[in-house]
Amino acid sequence: MNKKVALVTGSSRGIGRAIALEFANQGYNLVINYKQNQAQAEEVLEQAKSAGAQGIIVQADVSDSKAAQELVDRSVEEFGKLDVLVNNAGINKDQLILRMSDDEWTKVIDTNLSAAFYCSRAALKTMIRKRYGRIINISSVVGLSGNAGQTHYSAAKSGLLGLSFSIAREYGNRGINANVVAPGYIQSDMTAELSSEQSARIMSGISAGRLGTPEDVAAVVAFLASPGADYINAQVIRVDGGMNL
């Protein structure tokens, strides 16, 4: 009962998976959320249990307001509280703006931005009562700079900054911090599909000389959830290896 509880949306793979397992290694109990792949979510839970964590798996499409509320409710029912919310769920459908359909725009905005709003609103209700909470939104460096072919994605990731800053202003005096992590190019299924020319161009702009790993991002998220970050609020931390310095 004394363990803190973390809910990570979209935690069956990639960055979300790494974040969930980092929390497990640090002694948190977990709510693992997935939309489609139950088998992957079960693998994450098994690894978390091996690290000594307790956890549950909850299927939910967090771009749906009702489903997001039910996800948070299920978390509180299971563990009696919710200390940390990481809004990580996201999709992308690259397209130039003049070719972008209304449906492509809406799906990316709903999953990457509206979902974070729905989950945060639901989580705040219980965090305010406890006068403690950490909300960490996973944005992207393209949310800070924009990117050709990613108008919807960039807009959603930029919107997470305004969402976080507003939460911090409204509830910072009630023990609730809202911060943003903005990853750069991270090893993933998407970056694995890059051509050698694309990879070389990207690497030339990264002073660290390598792509990031999901674990690089997870370490920063875990720090923002820790007591060491109690006085950090409404901040954006880039995890990009020093891109384009």
Tab-separated table of C-alpha atoms in Angstrom:
chain	number	residue	atom	x	y	z
A	1	MET	CA	0.000	0.000	0.000
A	2	ASN	CA	2.974	2.308	0.490
A	3	LYS	CA	4.250	1.784	-3.030
A	4	LYS	CA	3.539	4.554	-5.488
A	5	VAL	CA	1.320	3.773	-8.444
A	6	ALA	CA	2.115	4.756	-12.026
A	7	LEU	CA	-0.163	4.588	-15.044
A	8	VAL	CA	1.600	4.665	-18.414
A	9	THR	CA	-0.602	4.904	-21.483
A	10	GLY	CA	0.534	3.016	-24.548
A	11	SER	CA	2.944	0.947	-22.466
A	12	SER	CA	2.920	-2.342	-24.363
A	13	ARG	CA	5.879	-1.402	-26.573
A	14	GLY	CA	8.555	1.166	-27.382
A	15	ILE	CA	9.088	4.132	-25.104
A	16	GLY	CA	5.998	3.334	-23.028
A	17	ARG	CA	7.253	-0.174	-22.343
A	18	ALA	CA	10.660	1.134	-21.236
A	19	ILE	CA	9.003	3.686	-18.940
A	20	ALA	CA	6.785	1.059	-17.325
A	21	LEU	CA	9.724	-1.270	-16.698
A	22	GLU	CA	11.835	1.556	-15.263
A	23	PHE	CA	9.057	2.313	-12.797
A	24	ALA	CA	8.879	-1.386	-11.913
A	25	ASN	CA	12.627	-1.436	-11.259
A	26	GLN	CA	12.222	1.566	-8.969
A	27	GLY	CA	9.534	-0.077	-6.859
A	28	TYR	CA	6.312	1.309	-8.305
A	29	ASN	CA	3.142	-0.635	-8.890
A	30	LEU	CA	1.936	-0.369	-12.457
A	31	VAL	CA	-1.082	0.082	-14.638
A	32	ILE	CA	-0.121	-1.067	-18.125
A	33	ASN	CA	-2.353	0.262	-20.858
A	34	TYR	CA	-2.641	-0.996	-24.400
A	35	LYS	CA	-5.051	-0.513	-27.287
A	36	GLN	CA	-4.616	-3.610	-29.464
A	37	ASN	CA	-1.759	-5.974	-28.602
A	38	GLN	CA	-2.627	-7.826	-25.413
A	39	ALA	CA	0.243	-10.301	-25.800
A	40	GLN	CA	2.823	-7.516	-25.719
A	41	ALA	CA	1.159	-5.970	-22.667
A	42	GLU	CA	1.261	-9.320	-20.881
A	43	GLU	CA	4.985	-9.591	-21.605
A	44	VAL	CA	5.559	-6.190	-20.011
A	45	LEU	CA	3.572	-7.234	-16.948
A	46	GLU	CA	5.586	-10.431	-16.579
A	47	GLN	CA	8.847	-8.475	-16.712
A	48	ALA	CA	7.498	-5.994	-14.188
A	49	LYS	CA	6.543	-8.809	-11.830
A	50	SER	CA	10.042	-10.243	-12.172
A	51	ALA	CA	11.294	-6.901	-10.869
A	52	GLY	CA	9.013	-7.188	-7.829
A	53	ALA	CA	6.197	-4.931	-8.974
A	54	GLN	CA	2.506	-5.583	-8.840
A	55	GLY	CA	0.504	-4.544	-11.844
A	56	ILE	CA	-2.592	-4.797	-13.928
A	57	ILE	CA	-3.270	-4.603	-17.650
A	58	VAL	CA	-6.122	-2.429	-18.892
A	59	GLN	CA	-7.194	-2.296	-22.515
A	60	ALA	CA	-8.431	1.173	-23.431
A	61	ASP	CA	-8.467	3.486	-26.408
A	62	VAL	CA	-7.537	6.643	-24.521
A	63	SER	CA	-8.591	8.850	-27.421
A	64	ASP	CA	-12.120	8.101	-26.194
A	65	SER	CA	-13.119	10.233	-23.208
A	66	LYS	CA	-15.191	7.529	-21.517
A	67	ALA	CA	-12.486	4.893	-21.942
A	68	ALA	CA	-9.858	7.226	-20.480
A	69	GLN	CA	-12.008	7.873	-17.416
A	70	GLU	CA	-12.644	4.155	-16.963
A	71	LEU	CA	-8.904	3.467	-17.220
A	72	VAL	CA	-8.144	5.874	-14.384
A	73	ASP	CA	-11.088	4.584	-12.347
A	74	ARG	CA	-9.825	1.020	-12.736
A	75	SER	CA	-6.372	2.101	-11.583
A	76	VAL	CA	-7.741	3.695	-8.413
A	77	GLU	CA	-10.042	0.750	-7.724
A	78	GLU	CA	-7.112	-1.666	-7.888
A	79	PHE	CA	-4.523	0.293	-5.903
A	80	GLY	CA	-6.511	2.909	-3.989
A	81	LYS	CA	-4.659	5.833	-5.547
A	82	LEU	CA	-2.798	7.101	-8.586
A	83	ASP	CA	0.464	8.944	-8.039
A	84	VAL	CA	1.930	9.234	-11.524
A	85	LEU	CA	0.324	9.530	-14.947
A	86	VAL	CA	2.507	9.297	-18.044
A	87	ASN	CA	0.665	10.277	-21.215
A	88	ASN	CA	2.680	8.356	-23.762
A	89	ALA	CA	0.132	6.898	-26.200
A	90	GLY	CA	0.615	8.203	-29.697
A	91	ILE	CA	0.355	7.503	-33.396
A	92	ASN	CA	1.593	9.114	-36.571
A	93	LYS	CA	0.367	9.200	-40.147
A	94	ASP	CA	2.918	11.261	-42.077
A	95	GLN	CA	1.409	13.355	-44.833
A	96	LEU	CA	1.964	16.755	-46.416
A	97	ILE	CA	-0.630	19.242	-45.237
A	98	LEU	CA	-2.217	19.754	-48.659
A	99	ARG	CA	-2.756	16.007	-48.952
A	100	MET	CA	-3.827	15.471	-45.351
A	101	SER	CA	-7.399	14.307	-44.909
A	102	ASP	CA	-9.698	15.441	-42.127
A	103	ASP	CA	-9.663	11.887	-40.801
A	104	GLU	CA	-5.846	11.745	-40.670
A	105	TRP	CA	-5.747	15.071	-38.819
A	106	THR	CA	-8.439	14.061	-36.337
A	107	LYS	CA	-7.016	10.641	-35.508
A	108	VAL	CA	-3.537	11.990	-34.761
A	109	ILE	CA	-4.829	14.937	-32.718
A	110	ASP	CA	-7.248	12.720	-30.779
A	111	THR	CA	-4.633	10.091	-29.896
A	112	ASN	CA	-1.667	12.373	-29.217
A	113	LEU	CA	-3.365	15.352	-27.584
A	114	SER	CA	-7.009	14.793	-26.686
A	115	ALA	CA	-6.133	11.507	-24.985
A	116	ALA	CA	-3.656	13.290	-22.716
A	117	PHE	CA	-6.351	15.807	-21.808
A	118	TYR	CA	-8.908	13.091	-21.061
A	119	CYS	CA	-6.507	11.054	-18.910
A	120	SER	CA	-5.140	14.105	-17.102
A	121	ARG	CA	-8.608	15.405	-16.300
A	122	ALA	CA	-9.592	12.017	-14.887
A	123	ALA	CA	-6.353	11.621	-12.903
A	124	LEU	CA	-6.498	15.125	-11.437
A	125	LYS	CA	-9.734	14.304	-9.645
A	126	THR	CA	-7.985	11.750	-7.448
A	127	MET	CA	-4.617	13.567	-7.294
A	128	ILE	CA	-6.234	16.750	-5.957
A	129	ARG	CA	-7.811	14.818	-3.090
A	130	LYS	CA	-4.413	13.364	-2.165
A	131	ARG	CA	-2.693	16.723	-2.760
A	132	TYR	CA	-0.028	14.880	-4.698
A	133	GLY	CA	0.470	13.932	-8.308
A	134	ARG	CA	2.918	13.827	-11.177
A	135	ILE	CA	1.734	14.187	-14.768
A	136	ILE	CA	4.407	13.654	-17.410
A	137	ASN	CA	3.531	14.187	-21.049
A	138	ILE	CA	5.639	12.629	-23.781
A	139	SER	CA	5.992	15.207	-26.529
A	140	SER	CA	8.666	15.331	-29.248
A	141	VAL	CA	11.311	17.673	-30.551
A	142	VAL	CA	9.057	18.237	-33.562
A	143	GLY	CA	6.549	19.748	-31.157
A	144	LEU	CA	9.142	22.448	-30.532
A	145	SER	CA	10.255	22.994	-34.126
A	146	GLY	CA	7.611	21.613	-36.477
A	147	ASN	CA	8.377	19.136	-39.234
A	148	ALA	CA	7.455	18.764	-42.880
A	149	GLY	CA	4.896	16.014	-43.379
A	150	GLN	CA	3.941	16.009	-39.707
A	151	THR	CA	1.679	19.025	-39.285
A	152	HIS	CA	-0.873	17.091	-37.225
A	153	TYR	CA	1.770	15.283	-35.160
A	154	SER	CA	3.736	18.476	-34.512
A	155	ALA	CA	0.582	20.374	-33.558
A	156	ALA	CA	-0.468	17.661	-31.118
A	157	LYS	CA	2.975	17.381	-29.548
A	158	SER	CA	3.188	21.167	-29.232
A	159	GLY	CA	-0.254	21.188	-27.643
A	160	LEU	CA	1.049	18.971	-24.850
A	161	LEU	CA	3.219	21.883	-23.700
A	162	GLY	CA	0.238	24.181	-23.265
A	163	LEU	CA	-1.709	21.413	-21.547
A	164	SER	CA	1.123	20.782	-19.091
A	165	PHE	CA	1.792	24.443	-18.330
A	166	SER	CA	-1.889	25.100	-17.686
A	167	ILE	CA	-2.201	22.128	-15.319
A	168	ALA	CA	0.864	23.363	-13.437
A	169	ARG	CA	-0.648	26.837	-13.080
A	170	GLU	CA	-4.020	25.512	-11.928
A	171	TYR	CA	-2.844	22.834	-9.497
A	172	GLY	CA	0.817	23.410	-8.687
A	173	ASN	CA	-0.202	24.726	-5.273
A	174	ARG	CA	-1.886	21.396	-4.545
A	175	GLY	CA	1.203	19.256	-4.871
A	176	ILE	CA	0.742	18.431	-8.538
A	177	ASN	CA	3.536	18.804	-11.078
A	178	ALA	CA	3.058	18.620	-14.840
A	179	ASN	CA	6.136	18.374	-17.035
A	180	VAL	CA	7.031	17.472	-20.600
A	181	VAL	CA	9.675	15.156	-22.036
A	182	ALA	CA	10.536	15.788	-25.683
A	183	PRO	CA	12.457	12.884	-27.236
A	184	GLY	CA	14.464	13.246	-30.413
A	185	TYR	CA	15.223	10.332	-32.722
A	186	ILE	CA	14.808	7.175	-30.659
A	187	GLN	CA	15.498	3.594	-31.726
A	188	SER	CA	12.138	2.197	-32.780
A	189	ASP	CA	10.324	0.306	-35.513
A	190	MET	CA	9.961	3.622	-37.354
A	191	THR	CA	13.653	4.580	-37.270
A	192	ALA	CA	14.588	1.016	-38.269
A	193	GLU	CA	12.863	1.663	-41.601
A	194	LEU	CA	15.019	4.704	-42.439
A	195	SER	CA	17.318	4.432	-45.433
A	196	SER	CA	21.076	4.641	-44.944
A	197	GLU	CA	21.007	8.139	-46.458
A	198	GLN	CA	18.269	9.277	-44.080
A	199	SER	CA	20.087	7.783	-41.105
A	200	ALA	CA	23.338	9.504	-42.062
A	201	ARG	CA	21.598	12.871	-42.402
A	202	ILE	CA	19.935	12.492	-39.016
A	203	MET	CA	23.106	11.325	-37.287
A	204	SER	CA	25.043	14.300	-38.643
A	205	GLY	CA	22.791	16.584	-36.595
A	206	ILE	CA	23.099	14.685	-33.305
A	207	SER	CA	26.130	15.662	-31.258
A	208	ALA	CA	25.958	12.452	-29.206
A	209	GLY	CA	26.670	10.505	-32.387
A	210	ARG	CA	23.922	7.934	-31.872
A	211	LEU	CA	20.195	7.483	-31.778
A	212	GLY	CA	18.558	7.543	-28.384
A	213	THR	CA	17.096	4.476	-26.737
A	214	PRO	CA	13.712	4.085	-25.068
A	215	GLU	CA	15.638	3.635	-21.825
A	216	ASP	CA	17.193	7.100	-22.234
A	217	VAL	CA	13.699	8.565	-22.202
A	218	ALA	CA	12.498	6.321	-19.383
A	219	ALA	CA	15.294	7.476	-17.080
A	220	VAL	CA	14.246	11.119	-17.438
A	221	VAL	CA	10.565	10.286	-16.887
A	222	ALA	CA	11.409	8.354	-13.737
A	223	PHE	CA	13.447	11.284	-12.437
A	224	LEU	CA	10.550	13.695	-12.982
A	225	ALA	CA	8.357	11.359	-10.950
A	226	SER	CA	10.908	11.123	-8.126
A	227	PRO	CA	11.231	13.223	-4.943
A	228	GLY	CA	14.326	14.800	-6.484
A	229	ALA	CA	12.081	16.599	-8.964
A	230	ASP	CA	9.582	17.988	-6.449
A	231	TYR	CA	10.492	21.583	-7.357
A	232	ILE	CA	10.439	21.018	-11.109
A	233	ASN	CA	7.141	22.057	-12.661
A	234	ALA	CA	5.981	23.247	-16.099
A	235	GLN	CA	9.291	22.352	-17.745
A	236	VAL	CA	10.267	20.763	-21.049
A	237	ILE	CA	13.242	18.406	-21.060
A	238	ARG	CA	14.659	17.447	-24.447
A	239	VAL	CA	16.106	13.965	-24.703
A	240	ASP	CA	17.677	14.301	-28.126
A	241	GLY	CA	21.426	13.834	-27.800
A	242	GLY	CA	22.035	17.491	-28.576
A	243	MET	CA	20.262	17.747	-31.918
A	244	ASN	CA	21.214	20.636	-34.185
A	245	LEU	CA	23.237	22.554	-31.607
